[in-house]
């Protein structure tokens, strides 16, 4: 069994969901791991990762709108060092995840038909986000 580490960056243009499925699969292809697992991890506290519908953009917009209502920017937060979207972005990250693990069989992630891996940007400003992969398998 081998363990490999890969990384890539995602440039966001502000709040929203950014599909990274193809980038993850490209790193798996390059690694040579045919059977095992990939763990995807984002190194930030104001964005997250999520597995969700990748065919209908309306599903992504509905999730984004839900989080806007669930964790509004105009609430009375004590932590606002980087502006009014600072604390809401941290809360949204806590409610989601910073990592996802997916099995690999015959060199391909075993995602469902409509599943994709998304970076969920919670800040209004553009950011460059670091994504780390750990691949384990043979």
PDB file of C-alpha atoms in Angstrom:
ATOM      1  CA  UNK A   1       0.000   0.000   0.000  1.00  0.00           C
ATOM      2  CA  UNK A   2       1.182   3.488  -0.762  1.00  0.00           C
ATOM      3  CA  UNK A   3       0.322   6.849   0.766  1.00  0.00           C
ATOM      4  CA  UNK A   4       0.599   9.902  -1.468  1.00  0.00           C
ATOM      5  CA  UNK A   5       0.016  13.575  -0.807  1.00  0.00           C
ATOM      6  CA  UNK A   6      -1.088  16.027  -3.477  1.00  0.00           C
ATOM      7  CA  UNK A   7      -2.333  19.596  -3.374  1.00  0.00           C
ATOM      8  CA  UNK A   8      -3.910  22.242  -5.563  1.00  0.00           C
ATOM      9  CA  UNK A   9      -5.406  25.691  -5.191  1.00  0.00           C
ATOM     10  CA  UNK A  10      -8.873  26.977  -5.994  1.00  0.00           C
ATOM     11  CA  UNK A  11      -9.426  30.621  -6.861  1.00  0.00           C
ATOM     12  CA  UNK A  12     -12.876  31.783  -5.845  1.00  0.00           C
ATOM     13  CA  UNK A  13     -14.677  34.930  -6.924  1.00  0.00           C
ATOM     14  CA  UNK A  14     -16.602  35.190  -3.652  1.00  0.00           C
ATOM     15  CA  UNK A  15     -19.466  33.310  -2.016  1.00  0.00           C
ATOM     16  CA  UNK A  16     -20.700  30.216  -3.757  1.00  0.00           C
ATOM     17  CA  UNK A  17     -19.967  26.609  -4.582  1.00  0.00           C
ATOM     18  CA  UNK A  18     -17.068  25.630  -6.830  1.00  0.00           C
ATOM     19  CA  UNK A  19     -16.891  22.085  -8.156  1.00  0.00           C
ATOM     20  CA  UNK A  20     -13.471  20.477  -7.695  1.00  0.00           C
ATOM     21  CA  UNK A  21     -14.328  16.891  -8.680  1.00  0.00           C
ATOM     22  CA  UNK A  22     -12.269  16.982 -11.885  1.00  0.00           C
ATOM     23  CA  UNK A  23      -9.204  18.414 -10.128  1.00  0.00           C
ATOM     24  CA  UNK A  24      -9.357  15.662  -7.493  1.00  0.00           C
ATOM     25  CA  UNK A  25      -9.751  12.958 -10.146  1.00  0.00           C
ATOM     26  CA  UNK A  26      -6.809  14.380 -12.122  1.00  0.00           C
ATOM     27  CA  UNK A  27      -4.587  14.056  -9.029  1.00  0.00           C
ATOM     28  CA  UNK A  28      -5.776  10.465  -8.549  1.00  0.00           C
ATOM     29  CA  UNK A  29      -4.943   9.704 -12.199  1.00  0.00           C
ATOM     30  CA  UNK A  30      -1.466  11.179 -11.762  1.00  0.00           C
ATOM     31  CA  UNK A  31      -0.846   9.284  -8.496  1.00  0.00           C
ATOM     32  CA  UNK A  32      -1.278   5.823  -9.943  1.00  0.00           C
ATOM     33  CA  UNK A  33      -3.515   4.718  -7.040  1.00  0.00           C
ATOM     34  CA  UNK A  34      -5.996   2.250  -8.550  1.00  0.00           C
ATOM     35  CA  UNK A  35      -7.832   1.025  -5.437  1.00  0.00           C
ATOM     36  CA  UNK A  36      -8.040   2.779  -2.101  1.00  0.00           C
ATOM     37  CA  UNK A  37      -9.372   6.031  -0.721  1.00  0.00           C
ATOM     38  CA  UNK A  38      -8.819   9.736  -1.226  1.00  0.00           C
ATOM     39  CA  UNK A  39      -9.313  12.252   1.558  1.00  0.00           C
ATOM     40  CA  UNK A  40      -9.819  15.845   0.411  1.00  0.00           C
ATOM     41  CA  UNK A  41      -9.107  18.549   3.000  1.00  0.00           C
ATOM     42  CA  UNK A  42      -9.361  22.348   2.772  1.00  0.00           C
ATOM     43  CA  UNK A  43      -6.953  24.326   5.007  1.00  0.00           C
ATOM     44  CA  UNK A  44      -9.206  27.229   5.930  1.00  0.00           C
ATOM     45  CA  UNK A  45     -11.791  28.264   8.532  1.00  0.00           C
ATOM     46  CA  UNK A  46     -14.001  30.390   6.277  1.00  0.00           C
ATOM     47  CA  UNK A  47     -14.764  27.896   3.513  1.00  0.00           C
ATOM     48  CA  UNK A  48     -15.651  24.214   3.521  1.00  0.00           C
ATOM     49  CA  UNK A  49     -16.117  21.123   1.397  1.00  0.00           C
ATOM     50  CA  UNK A  50     -19.357  19.437   0.576  1.00  0.00           C
ATOM     51  CA  UNK A  51     -20.610  16.556  -1.506  1.00  0.00           C
ATOM     52  CA  UNK A  52     -23.706  17.551  -3.416  1.00  0.00           C
ATOM     53  CA  UNK A  53     -25.741  17.506  -6.615  1.00  0.00           C
ATOM     54  CA  UNK A  54     -23.553  18.448  -9.577  1.00  0.00           C
ATOM     55  CA  UNK A  55     -26.041  18.357 -12.448  1.00  0.00           C
ATOM     56  CA  UNK A  56     -28.674  20.944 -11.494  1.00  0.00           C
ATOM     57  CA  UNK A  57     -27.300  24.396 -10.716  1.00  0.00           C
ATOM     58  CA  UNK A  58     -30.610  25.214  -8.996  1.00  0.00           C
ATOM     59  CA  UNK A  59     -29.774  22.699  -6.252  1.00  0.00           C
ATOM     60  CA  UNK A  60     -26.531  24.555  -5.540  1.00  0.00           C
ATOM     61  CA  UNK A  61     -28.297  27.920  -5.517  1.00  0.00           C
ATOM     62  CA  UNK A  62     -30.925  26.566  -3.102  1.00  0.00           C
ATOM     63  CA  UNK A  63     -28.214  25.361  -0.694  1.00  0.00           C
ATOM     64  CA  UNK A  64     -26.399  28.704  -0.914  1.00  0.00           C
ATOM     65  CA  UNK A  65     -29.653  30.605  -0.272  1.00  0.00           C
ATOM     66  CA  UNK A  66     -30.484  28.301   2.668  1.00  0.00           C
ATOM     67  CA  UNK A  67     -27.139  29.111   4.328  1.00  0.00           C
ATOM     68  CA  UNK A  68     -27.714  32.850   3.785  1.00  0.00           C
ATOM     69  CA  UNK A  69     -30.971  32.542   5.750  1.00  0.00           C
ATOM     70  CA  UNK A  70     -29.610  30.104   8.344  1.00  0.00           C
ATOM     71  CA  UNK A  71     -26.509  32.193   9.162  1.00  0.00           C
ATOM     72  CA  UNK A  72     -27.192  35.830   8.181  1.00  0.00           C
ATOM     73  CA  UNK A  73     -24.428  38.401   8.043  1.00  0.00           C
ATOM     74  CA  UNK A  74     -26.445  41.060   9.854  1.00  0.00           C
ATOM     75  CA  UNK A  75     -26.731  39.200  13.177  1.00  0.00           C
ATOM     76  CA  UNK A  76     -25.048  40.590  16.293  1.00  0.00           C
ATOM     77  CA  UNK A  77     -21.718  38.705  16.212  1.00  0.00           C
ATOM     78  CA  UNK A  78     -18.899  39.631  18.547  1.00  0.00           C
ATOM     79  CA  UNK A  79     -16.170  38.397  16.168  1.00  0.00           C
ATOM     80  CA  UNK A  80     -16.020  40.671  13.141  1.00  0.00           C
ATOM     81  CA  UNK A  81     -12.267  41.286  12.778  1.00  0.00           C
ATOM     82  CA  UNK A  82     -12.395  40.943   8.995  1.00  0.00           C
ATOM     83  CA  UNK A  83     -15.832  42.428   8.373  1.00  0.00           C
ATOM     84  CA  UNK A  84     -19.497  41.453   8.622  1.00  0.00           C
ATOM     85  CA  UNK A  85     -19.015  38.175   6.728  1.00  0.00           C
ATOM     86  CA  UNK A  86     -16.191  37.012   9.035  1.00  0.00           C
ATOM     87  CA  UNK A  87     -18.094  35.203  11.802  1.00  0.00           C
ATOM     88  CA  UNK A  88     -20.898  33.932   9.552  1.00  0.00           C
ATOM     89  CA  UNK A  89     -18.248  32.287   7.357  1.00  0.00           C
ATOM     90  CA  UNK A  90     -16.791  30.504  10.403  1.00  0.00           C
ATOM     91  CA  UNK A  91     -20.242  29.308  11.530  1.00  0.00           C
ATOM     92  CA  UNK A  92     -21.060  28.018   8.020  1.00  0.00           C
ATOM     93  CA  UNK A  93     -17.766  26.120   7.996  1.00  0.00           C
ATOM     94  CA  UNK A  94     -18.561  24.533  11.378  1.00  0.00           C
ATOM     95  CA  UNK A  95     -21.985  23.425  10.083  1.00  0.00           C
ATOM     96  CA  UNK A  96     -20.460  21.754   7.026  1.00  0.00           C
ATOM     97  CA  UNK A  97     -17.091  19.986   6.718  1.00  0.00           C
ATOM     98  CA  UNK A  98     -13.455  20.648   5.935  1.00  0.00           C
ATOM     99  CA  UNK A  99     -12.837  17.156   4.534  1.00  0.00           C
ATOM    100  CA  UNK A 100     -14.456  14.441   2.453  1.00  0.00           C
ATOM    101  CA  UNK A 101     -13.304  10.845   1.902  1.00  0.00           C
ATOM    102  CA  UNK A 102     -14.186   8.895  -1.227  1.00  0.00           C
ATOM    103  CA  UNK A 103     -13.357   5.303  -2.177  1.00  0.00           C
ATOM    104  CA  UNK A 104     -11.298   4.705  -5.322  1.00  0.00           C
ATOM    105  CA  UNK A 105     -11.921   1.595  -7.445  1.00  0.00           C
ATOM    106  CA  UNK A 106     -10.094   0.934 -10.723  1.00  0.00           C
ATOM    107  CA  UNK A 107      -8.607   4.437 -10.534  1.00  0.00           C
ATOM    108  CA  UNK A 108     -11.949   6.269 -10.309  1.00  0.00           C
ATOM    109  CA  UNK A 109     -13.740   7.879  -7.377  1.00  0.00           C
ATOM    110  CA  UNK A 110     -16.871   5.941  -6.547  1.00  0.00           C
ATOM    111  CA  UNK A 111     -19.248   8.907  -6.614  1.00  0.00           C
ATOM    112  CA  UNK A 112     -22.946   8.528  -7.244  1.00  0.00           C
ATOM    113  CA  UNK A 113     -24.337   9.520 -10.634  1.00  0.00           C
ATOM    114  CA  UNK A 114     -25.071  13.116  -9.641  1.00  0.00           C
ATOM    115  CA  UNK A 115     -22.509  13.598  -6.852  1.00  0.00           C
ATOM    116  CA  UNK A 116     -19.671  16.080  -7.019  1.00  0.00           C
ATOM    117  CA  UNK A 117     -17.147  17.491  -4.568  1.00  0.00           C
ATOM    118  CA  UNK A 118     -17.470  21.229  -4.023  1.00  0.00           C
ATOM    119  CA  UNK A 119     -15.490  23.901  -2.272  1.00  0.00           C
ATOM    120  CA  UNK A 120     -18.089  26.063  -0.512  1.00  0.00           C
ATOM    121  CA  UNK A 121     -16.751  29.619  -0.269  1.00  0.00           C
ATOM    122  CA  UNK A 122     -18.355  31.522   2.609  1.00  0.00           C
ATOM    123  CA  UNK A 123     -16.599  34.895   2.152  1.00  0.00           C
ATOM    124  CA  UNK A 124     -17.744  37.671  -0.194  1.00  0.00           C
ATOM    125  CA  UNK A 125     -14.258  38.590  -1.415  1.00  0.00           C
ATOM    126  CA  UNK A 126     -12.261  36.427  -3.838  1.00  0.00           C
ATOM    127  CA  UNK A 127      -9.827  34.033  -2.188  1.00  0.00           C
ATOM    128  CA  UNK A 128      -7.211  31.505  -3.148  1.00  0.00           C
ATOM    129  CA  UNK A 129      -7.950  28.292  -1.228  1.00  0.00           C
ATOM    130  CA  UNK A 130      -5.500  25.445  -0.523  1.00  0.00           C
ATOM    131  CA  UNK A 131      -6.791  21.908  -0.936  1.00  0.00           C
ATOM    132  CA  UNK A 132      -4.759  18.915   0.308  1.00  0.00           C
ATOM    133  CA  UNK A 133      -5.295  15.317  -0.808  1.00  0.00           C
ATOM    134  CA  UNK A 134      -4.166  12.154   0.909  1.00  0.00           C
ATOM    135  CA  UNK A 135      -4.366   9.067  -1.297  1.00  0.00           C
ATOM    136  CA  UNK A 136      -4.031   5.639   0.284  1.00  0.00           C
ATOM    137  CA  UNK A 137      -4.141   2.429  -1.660  1.00  0.00           C
ATOM    138  CA  UNK A 138      -2.454   0.389  -4.312  1.00  0.00           C
TER     139      UNK A 138
END
